[in-house]
Structures are given as structure tokens and as C-alpha cells.
Amino acid sequence: MRGAMILLRTVAILVAAGRGARAGGEVPKQFKLIAGKHVLAHALEALASHEAISEIVVVIGKDEEKLARDAIGDPNIAITYVVGGESRRESVRAGLDGITSADRVLIHDAARPFLSKAVIDRLILAVDQMGAAVPALPVVDTLARGSDNLGEIVDREGLFRIQTPQAFRFDLIMAAHDGWTGATEPTDDAQMVRNIGHDVEMVEGDIMLDKLTYPADFRQAEQRLMSNLSTRVGMGYDVHRLVAGEDLWLCGIKVPHDKGLSGHSDADVALHALVDAILGALADGDIGSHFPPSDPQWRGVASSRFVEHARLLIEARGGYIDHVDITMICEAPKIGGHRDAMRVRVAELLAVDVRRISIKATTTERLGFAGRGEGIAAQAVATLSLPEGF
Ligand code: MG
């Protein structure tokens, strides 16, 4: 049959309907962020970038289409969204029913986002010969059954871990689902193909395909992608006037003094400089464009609100705060005695370790507006790590 260059149509089903309770938090794991991109988007892009795959059916939970569309963005491939069922089997079935025409089908779990081209190549080669293929890795750890005193040691010889994507001829996987009579729910599709008496080829899997299950898996995956982070530095500067009859807020701490700062919000000049530094590193405008001074809703509010907003902007971009350095410039009050409390407060607002927060103060030798006690100035430098591509 060599030379019969028939173009086979390959459709991928991406199962993203799970709730993922073990991964912690309220967000299903396919919608968690890894290095600024949703798990679902990582998995989808891996499939979409393979030249053999011409369409992807994304199986989602009920009412999750908008969430999925927002996560995925606008990749250069045909996508169909279908709502999954109660079990994984039913979700895959819904995906299969969403396919109008295919010769090969790849069925993949969104919780395995790091899929290489090489694995897809091996699967396609094998499915064209055998009709069904799965990626598998030999078990290398010692296995024990039971938790009491190591339980019973299980011989790992000949044991394999079976991963996804799993590849099938379309008619074969449809027949397997149509003919499923198992008493228990299958954990994958290869079992169903075996159940109708068809062999399944094992090809070499990939440890990068290990399923993200526990919170630590996500942190580890993020670290793998850390090499894609770039460092951004932003600076901020602000001045407010000192007046009688106002509270003095600096770095989120109320500092006893005979005057306070006047102006926008609580006029915390140090936090304003900090927010501007973060926005600078994000190249996302300044504090005035996010919280216009003309807008009455910001009158008198705690500037911690602005810091919180800036922190969420970093998170939304999948970034991190590496370090923050704030300098206040004033003749009085003396800052030294408040420095530790200020560091703790700023660390709390940014949700980072206090060792990443530097707070300093200087005078201007009685020169200028700060030297005359007419106002306080603050400078801040924020260093962030942001994923490339932003
Ligand atoms: Mg200000």
C-alpha cells in the first residue's frame, strides 16, 4: 500500500470537564494558571501546533464555555465546544459525538498540558499500523499496596503507567464506546478498546505528560517554565502636601505626627509610589489612569486597595514580585521606628515574604519642600518576573 498518500483527517478530543478537587482551591485545575497561561490553553496549543491535527473538540463542564473560550483565546485551529457528562467515559462520548468526520482521533486529558510533538508523532505512526495506541512509561518506583508498615511490596517488573493522549481509528473508538458494557467506569479509552477484543499498541510516553493532580504538581510545572520568565523593573515617584488636621499614612501604617498628608485617597505617598512602580513594570499606565483622582469613589479610601489591585494585575499576567524598594523623603517624622511594621504591612499587601521588601528613608538636609516640612516625597522600584509573550 506504499504510496497511497491518502490524507487522513485527525481530530483531537481535549477532556476538560473534570472538577479536580485534589488540586486544591475552587478553580478546576484546567483553569488554573501556569506561567500566565491556563492549563487548558497549554494543552490545547500543544495539540493545535501539530500539523496532523485539523480540529479540536473541547469537552467542558456545564456553563463553562465562556470560561474555556477566554482561557483559550484565539488559536489558529477549528474548535468545537461540547458539554461533558457525569463520568470521564460519558465526557469522551460527548466529544466523539461532536465529531462530524475523522479517520483518527486523539483523546487527551487537559490535566496533562505538556505534550510534545514527538509523542504525537509516535502515536500517529502506531495508530496507522495498529488502530489503537497509548503512551506508556515503565514504573521505576518501588510499589507497595497498603499503608501499614509498607504494606505488601508489588513487583514492578512489567508494570507501566499509561498516559494520554490515546490515539484510535475513529470507527474503532466509536465501536468501543457503543459496545461498552463494563460494570465499573473505565479510567481511560484504551481499556474500552481492549474490551471489544482489539489490541492496543504501547509507544514511549513522556514524564512531562504526568498528570497535574496535587498543588505541588502545579508549582513544579511552573518552575519548569520559569526559564521563560523575564525580569521587568518599574519605578514610581509621588509627592503629597503635609497639612494640619490629617492622619499621616505611610506604607499602610498610621504614623503619629502633628500633620498628615492631603490628597487622593488617604494620600499614602509611599504606597502610591509603589503602585506606580508596579504599573511601570507591567507597562500598564499609572495610578491616575487606574484610579482617577476626579472619581469621588476613591476619596479617602485606604491606598492598600490600590496595592491589592496592582498585585492582582501581576497575578493575572502569571507574574511574580521579586523585590520592592521604597524610599521616603522627609525631614519629619522619623521613619526608622516604623520601618519593621511598614515592611510587614507591605509584604502582607503584596502577599510576598517580608525579605523581598526594602523600606528606607532620607532627608534632604532641610533643603526644598521636603526639607521645609511642606510635604513628603516617595520613590519606589518594583522588580517583577513576567512570562515572555506579554
Ligand atoms: Mg499620590
Coordinates of C-alpha atoms and ligand atoms in Angstrom, one line a residue:
M1 CA 0.0 0.0 0.0
R2 CA 3.1 2.2 0.0
G3 CA 2.5 5.4 -1.9
A4 CA -1.2 5.6 -1.3
M5 CA -0.9 9.0 0.1
I6 CA -4.4 9.5 1.4
L7 CA -4.8 12.5 3.7
L8 CA -6.1 11.2 6.9
R9 CA -8.2 13.5 9.0
T10 CA -7.1 13.7 12.6
V11 CA -9.4 15.2 15.3
A12 CA -8.3 15.7 18.9
I13 CA -10.7 15.5 21.8
L14 CA -9.5 17.5 24.8
V15 CA -11.3 16.5 28.0
A16 CA -11.5 19.5 30.3
A17 CA -14.7 18.7 32.2
G18 CA -13.2 17.5 35.5
R19 CA -13.6 19.3 38.8
G20 CA -10.0 18.4 40.1
A21 CA -10.8 18.5 43.8
R22 CA -7.4 17.2 44.8
A23 CA -5.6 20.1 43.2
G24 CA -6.9 22.4 45.9
G25 CA -8.9 25.7 45.7
E26 CA -12.2 26.4 44.0
V27 CA -10.9 26.6 40.4
P28 CA -10.9 23.4 38.4
K29 CA -7.3 22.5 37.5
Q30 CA -7.8 23.0 33.8
F31 CA -8.5 26.7 34.5
K32 CA -5.5 27.2 36.8
L33 CA -2.7 29.4 35.6
I34 CA 0.8 28.0 34.8
A35 CA 3.3 30.8 33.9
G36 CA 0.4 33.1 32.9
K37 CA -1.5 30.7 30.8
H38 CA -4.4 28.4 31.7
V39 CA -3.6 24.7 31.9
L40 CA -6.3 24.2 29.3
A41 CA -4.6 26.6 26.9
H42 CA -1.2 24.9 27.3
A43 CA -2.8 21.5 26.4
L44 CA -4.7 22.9 23.5
E45 CA -1.8 24.7 22.0
A46 CA 0.3 21.5 22.1
L47 CA -2.4 19.7 20.1
A48 CA -3.1 22.7 17.8
S49 CA 0.6 23.1 16.9
H50 CA 0.9 19.6 15.4
E51 CA 0.4 19.7 11.6
A52 CA -1.6 16.4 11.5
I53 CA -4.4 17.7 13.8
S54 CA -7.1 19.7 12.0
E55 CA -9.8 20.1 14.6
I56 CA -10.1 20.0 18.4
V57 CA -13.2 19.2 20.3
V58 CA -13.0 20.6 23.8
V59 CA -15.2 18.8 26.3
I60 CA -16.1 21.2 29.1
G61 CA -18.3 21.3 32.2
K62 CA -21.8 22.7 32.1
D63 CA -21.8 26.6 31.8
E64 CA -18.0 26.7 31.3
E65 CA -17.9 27.6 27.6
K66 CA -17.2 31.3 28.2
L67 CA -14.5 30.4 30.8
A68 CA -12.9 27.9 28.3
R69 CA -13.1 30.4 25.4
D70 CA -11.5 33.1 27.5
A71 CA -8.8 30.7 28.6
I72 CA -8.0 29.5 25.1
G73 CA -8.1 32.8 23.3
D74 CA -8.0 32.6 19.5
P75 CA -5.7 29.8 18.4
N76 CA -5.4 29.1 14.7
I77 CA -7.4 25.9 14.6
A78 CA -11.1 24.8 14.3
I79 CA -12.5 24.3 17.8
T80 CA -15.9 22.8 18.8
Y81 CA -17.1 23.0 22.4
V82 CA -19.3 20.3 23.8
V83 CA -20.6 19.8 27.3
G84 CA -19.3 16.6 29.1
G85 CA -21.2 14.0 31.1
E86 CA -21.1 12.7 34.6
S87 CA -18.1 10.4 34.1
R88 CA -15.0 10.6 32.1
R89 CA -16.4 8.0 29.7
E90 CA -19.5 10.0 29.1
S91 CA -17.5 13.1 28.6
V92 CA -15.4 11.4 25.9
R93 CA -18.6 10.0 24.4
A94 CA -19.9 13.6 24.1
G95 CA -16.7 14.6 22.4
L96 CA -16.9 11.7 20.0
D97 CA -20.5 12.7 19.2
G98 CA -19.2 16.2 18.5
I99 CA -17.0 15.0 15.6
T100 CA -18.5 15.2 12.1
S101 CA -15.8 13.4 10.3
A102 CA -12.5 11.8 11.3
D103 CA -10.1 9.0 10.4
R104 CA -8.0 9.2 13.6
V105 CA -9.0 10.5 17.0
L106 CA -6.6 11.6 19.8
I107 CA -8.2 11.7 23.2
H108 CA -6.3 13.8 25.7
D109 CA -6.8 15.0 29.3
A110 CA -6.3 18.7 29.8
A111 CA -4.6 18.0 33.1
R112 CA -1.6 16.8 31.1
P113 CA -0.7 20.1 29.4
F114 CA 2.9 19.5 28.4
L115 CA 2.5 17.3 25.3
S116 CA 5.4 17.1 22.9
K117 CA 5.3 16.8 19.1
A118 CA 7.4 13.6 19.4
V119 CA 4.7 11.8 21.4
I120 CA 2.0 12.7 18.9
D121 CA 4.3 11.5 16.0
R122 CA 4.8 8.1 17.8
L123 CA 1.0 7.8 18.4
I124 CA 0.1 8.6 14.8
L125 CA 2.6 6.2 13.4
A126 CA 1.4 3.4 15.7
V127 CA -2.4 4.1 15.2
D128 CA -2.0 3.8 11.4
Q129 CA -0.5 0.4 11.9
M130 CA -2.4 -1.0 14.9
G131 CA -5.6 1.1 15.1
A132 CA -5.1 2.0 18.8
A133 CA -2.0 3.3 20.6
V134 CA -1.2 4.8 24.1
P135 CA 1.9 6.4 25.6
A136 CA 3.3 4.3 28.4
L137 CA 6.2 4.6 30.8
P138 CA 7.7 1.8 32.9
V139 CA 7.2 2.1 36.6
V140 CA 10.5 2.8 38.2
D141 CA 9.5 3.4 41.8
T142 CA 9.1 0.7 44.4
L143 CA 5.4 -0.1 44.7
A144 CA 3.6 -1.0 47.9
R145 CA 0.0 -1.9 48.4
G146 CA -1.4 -0.7 51.8
S147 CA -0.1 2.0 54.2
D148 CA 0.7 -0.2 57.2
N149 CA 4.4 -0.9 57.6
L150 CA 5.0 -0.6 53.8
G151 CA 2.1 -2.9 53.1
E152 CA 2.8 -5.5 50.5
I153 CA 5.6 -4.9 48.0
V154 CA 4.3 -5.2 44.5
D155 CA 6.7 -6.5 41.9
R156 CA 7.1 -3.5 39.4
E157 CA 8.5 -5.8 36.7
G158 CA 6.4 -5.4 33.6
L159 CA 4.3 -2.6 35.1
F160 CA 3.6 0.5 33.1
R161 CA 2.0 3.9 33.7
I162 CA -0.5 4.6 30.8
Q163 CA -0.8 8.3 29.8
T164 CA -2.8 10.3 27.3
P165 CA -3.3 11.3 24.5
Q166 CA -4.5 7.9 23.4
A167 CA -4.9 7.5 19.6
F168 CA -7.5 5.4 17.8
R169 CA -9.0 4.8 14.4
F170 CA -12.3 6.7 14.6
D171 CA -14.5 3.7 13.7
L172 CA -12.8 1.6 16.3
I173 CA -13.2 4.0 19.2
M174 CA -16.8 4.6 18.3
A175 CA -17.4 0.8 18.3
A176 CA -15.7 0.6 21.7
H177 CA -17.9 3.2 23.2
D178 CA -21.0 1.8 21.6
G179 CA -20.1 -1.7 22.9
W180 CA -19.1 -0.7 26.4
T181 CA -20.8 -3.0 29.0
G182 CA -18.2 -2.8 31.8
A183 CA -19.6 -2.8 35.3
T184 CA -17.1 -0.2 36.5
E185 CA -16.2 3.1 34.9
P186 CA -13.1 2.8 32.8
T187 CA -10.2 5.2 33.7
D188 CA -9.2 5.6 30.0
D189 CA -10.3 4.7 26.5
A190 CA -7.7 2.1 25.7
Q191 CA -9.5 -0.2 28.3
M192 CA -12.7 0.1 26.3
V193 CA -11.0 -0.8 23.0
R194 CA -9.4 -3.8 24.7
N195 CA -12.9 -4.7 26.0
I196 CA -14.1 -5.2 22.4
G197 CA -11.2 -7.5 21.7
H198 CA -8.8 -5.1 19.9
D199 CA -5.1 -4.8 20.7
V200 CA -3.6 -1.6 21.8
E201 CA 0.0 -0.6 21.0
M202 CA 2.1 1.0 23.6
V203 CA 4.5 3.7 22.5
E204 CA 7.1 5.5 24.6
G205 CA 5.4 8.1 26.9
D206 CA 7.0 11.2 28.5
I207 CA 7.4 12.3 32.1
M208 CA 6.3 15.8 31.0
L209 CA 2.9 14.2 30.4
D210 CA 2.4 13.3 34.0
K211 CA -1.0 14.4 35.2
L212 CA -1.2 17.6 37.3
T213 CA -3.1 16.4 40.4
Y214 CA -1.8 18.0 43.6
P215 CA -0.9 21.6 44.3
A216 CA 2.8 20.8 44.2
D217 CA 2.4 19.5 40.7
F218 CA 1.4 22.9 39.5
R219 CA 4.3 24.6 41.3
Q220 CA 6.7 22.2 39.8
A221 CA 5.2 22.7 36.3
E222 CA 5.5 26.4 36.8
Q223 CA 9.2 26.0 37.8
R224 CA 9.8 24.1 34.6
L225 CA 8.5 27.0 32.6
M226 CA 10.3 29.6 34.8
S227 CA 13.1 29.9 32.3
N228 CA 10.5 31.7 30.1
L229 CA 10.2 34.5 32.7
S230 CA 11.7 37.8 32.1
T231 CA 12.6 40.5 34.6
R232 CA 10.8 43.8 34.5
V233 CA 11.7 46.8 36.6
G234 CA 9.3 49.8 37.2
M235 CA 9.8 53.0 39.2
G236 CA 7.3 55.2 40.9
Y237 CA 7.6 58.7 42.4
D238 CA 4.9 60.7 44.3
V239 CA 4.6 63.8 46.5
H240 CA 1.9 64.9 48.8
R241 CA 1.4 68.0 50.8
L242 CA 1.7 67.9 54.6
V243 CA -1.2 69.7 56.3
A244 CA -2.6 70.1 59.8
G245 CA -5.7 68.1 60.7
E246 CA -5.0 65.0 58.6
D247 CA -3.8 61.5 59.6
L248 CA -0.4 60.5 58.3
W249 CA -0.4 57.2 56.4
L250 CA 2.9 55.8 55.2
C251 CA 3.4 52.3 53.7
G252 CA -0.1 51.3 55.1
I253 CA 0.8 52.3 58.7
K254 CA -0.7 55.2 60.6
V255 CA 2.3 57.2 61.8
P256 CA 1.8 59.6 64.8
H257 CA 2.7 63.2 63.7
D258 CA 1.3 66.7 64.1
K259 CA 0.5 66.8 60.4
G260 CA -0.8 64.4 57.8
L261 CA -0.7 64.2 54.0
S262 CA -3.6 65.6 51.9
G263 CA -4.7 64.5 48.5
H264 CA -6.1 61.5 46.6
S265 CA -7.4 58.7 48.9
D266 CA -5.6 58.5 52.2
A267 CA -2.6 60.2 50.5
D268 CA -0.2 57.4 51.4
V269 CA 2.6 58.7 49.3
A270 CA 4.7 55.6 49.7
L271 CA 2.0 53.2 48.6
H272 CA 1.2 55.5 45.6
A273 CA 4.8 55.4 44.5
L274 CA 4.8 51.6 45.0
V275 CA 1.7 51.1 42.8
D276 CA 3.2 53.3 40.1
A277 CA 6.4 51.2 40.2
I278 CA 4.4 48.0 39.8
L279 CA 2.3 49.5 37.0
G280 CA 5.5 50.7 35.4
A281 CA 7.0 47.2 35.4
L282 CA 3.7 46.0 33.9
A283 CA 3.8 48.8 31.4
D284 CA 0.2 49.4 32.3
G285 CA -0.4 53.1 32.8
D286 CA -0.2 54.8 36.2
I287 CA -2.2 55.1 39.4
G288 CA -4.1 58.0 38.0
S289 CA -5.3 56.1 35.0
H290 CA -6.5 53.1 37.2
F291 CA -7.9 55.3 40.0
P292 CA -8.7 58.8 38.6
P293 CA -8.4 61.5 41.3
S294 CA -11.5 63.0 39.8
D295 CA -13.6 59.9 40.7
P296 CA -15.3 60.5 44.1
Q297 CA -15.3 56.8 44.9
W298 CA -11.5 57.0 45.7
R299 CA -11.9 59.9 48.1
G300 CA -10.5 58.9 51.5
V301 CA -10.1 55.2 50.7
A302 CA -7.2 53.2 52.0
S303 CA -4.4 53.1 49.5
S304 CA -4.0 49.4 50.3
R305 CA -6.9 49.0 47.8
F306 CA -4.6 50.2 45.0
V307 CA -1.8 47.9 46.1
E308 CA -4.2 45.0 46.1
H309 CA -5.3 45.9 42.6
A310 CA -1.7 46.1 41.4
R311 CA -1.0 42.7 42.9
L312 CA -4.0 41.2 41.1
L313 CA -2.8 42.6 37.8
I314 CA 0.6 40.8 38.3
E315 CA -1.2 37.6 39.2
A316 CA -3.5 37.9 36.2
R317 CA -0.4 38.0 34.0
G318 CA 1.1 35.0 35.7
G319 CA 4.0 37.1 37.1
Y320 CA 5.8 37.4 40.4
I321 CA 7.1 40.1 42.6
D322 CA 10.8 39.6 43.0
H323 CA 11.6 42.7 45.1
V324 CA 10.3 46.1 46.1
D325 CA 12.4 49.0 47.3
I326 CA 10.7 52.1 48.7
T327 CA 12.4 55.3 49.8
M328 CA 10.5 58.1 51.7
I329 CA 12.0 61.6 51.6
C330 CA 11.1 63.8 54.6
E331 CA 12.5 65.8 57.4
A332 CA 9.9 64.5 59.9
P333 CA 8.6 62.3 61.2
K334 CA 11.5 59.9 61.8
I335 CA 10.7 56.7 59.9
G336 CA 13.2 54.3 61.5
G337 CA 11.0 53.2 64.3
H338 CA 8.2 52.3 62.0
R339 CA 10.3 50.5 59.3
D340 CA 9.7 47.0 60.5
A341 CA 5.9 47.4 60.8
M342 CA 5.9 49.0 57.3
R343 CA 7.8 46.1 55.8
V344 CA 5.4 43.6 57.3
R345 CA 2.4 45.6 56.1
V346 CA 3.7 46.0 52.5
A347 CA 4.7 42.3 52.4
E348 CA 1.2 41.4 53.5
L349 CA -0.4 43.7 50.9
L350 CA 1.7 42.2 48.2
A351 CA 1.4 38.6 49.5
V352 CA 5.2 38.1 49.5
D353 CA 7.9 37.3 52.0
V354 CA 9.0 40.3 54.0
R355 CA 12.6 39.7 52.9
R356 CA 11.5 40.9 49.4
I357 CA 10.5 44.3 50.8
S358 CA 13.0 47.1 51.5
I359 CA 12.0 50.3 53.1
K360 CA 14.3 53.3 53.6
A361 CA 14.0 57.0 54.4
T362 CA 16.2 60.0 53.9
T363 CA 16.1 63.7 54.5
T364 CA 17.1 66.5 52.1
E365 CA 19.3 68.3 54.6
R366 CA 16.4 70.8 55.2
L367 CA 16.5 71.8 51.5
G368 CA 13.5 72.2 49.3
F369 CA 9.8 71.4 50.1
A370 CA 10.7 68.2 52.0
G371 CA 13.4 70.0 54.0
R372 CA 10.9 72.7 55.0
G373 CA 8.4 70.1 56.1
E374 CA 5.8 71.2 53.4
G375 CA 5.4 67.7 52.0
I376 CA 6.7 64.2 51.8
A377 CA 8.1 62.5 48.6
A378 CA 8.4 58.8 48.0
Q379 CA 10.2 56.7 45.4
A380 CA 9.7 53.0 44.7
V381 CA 11.3 50.5 42.5
A382 CA 9.5 47.2 41.8
T383 CA 11.2 44.2 40.2
L384 CA 8.8 41.6 38.7
S385 CA 9.2 38.4 36.8
L386 CA 6.7 38.1 33.9
P387 CA 6.1 35.4 31.4
E388 CA 7.6 36.1 28.0
G389 CA 5.0 37.0 25.4
F390 CA 3.4 39.7 27.5
Ligands
MG1 MG -0.4 60.2 45.2

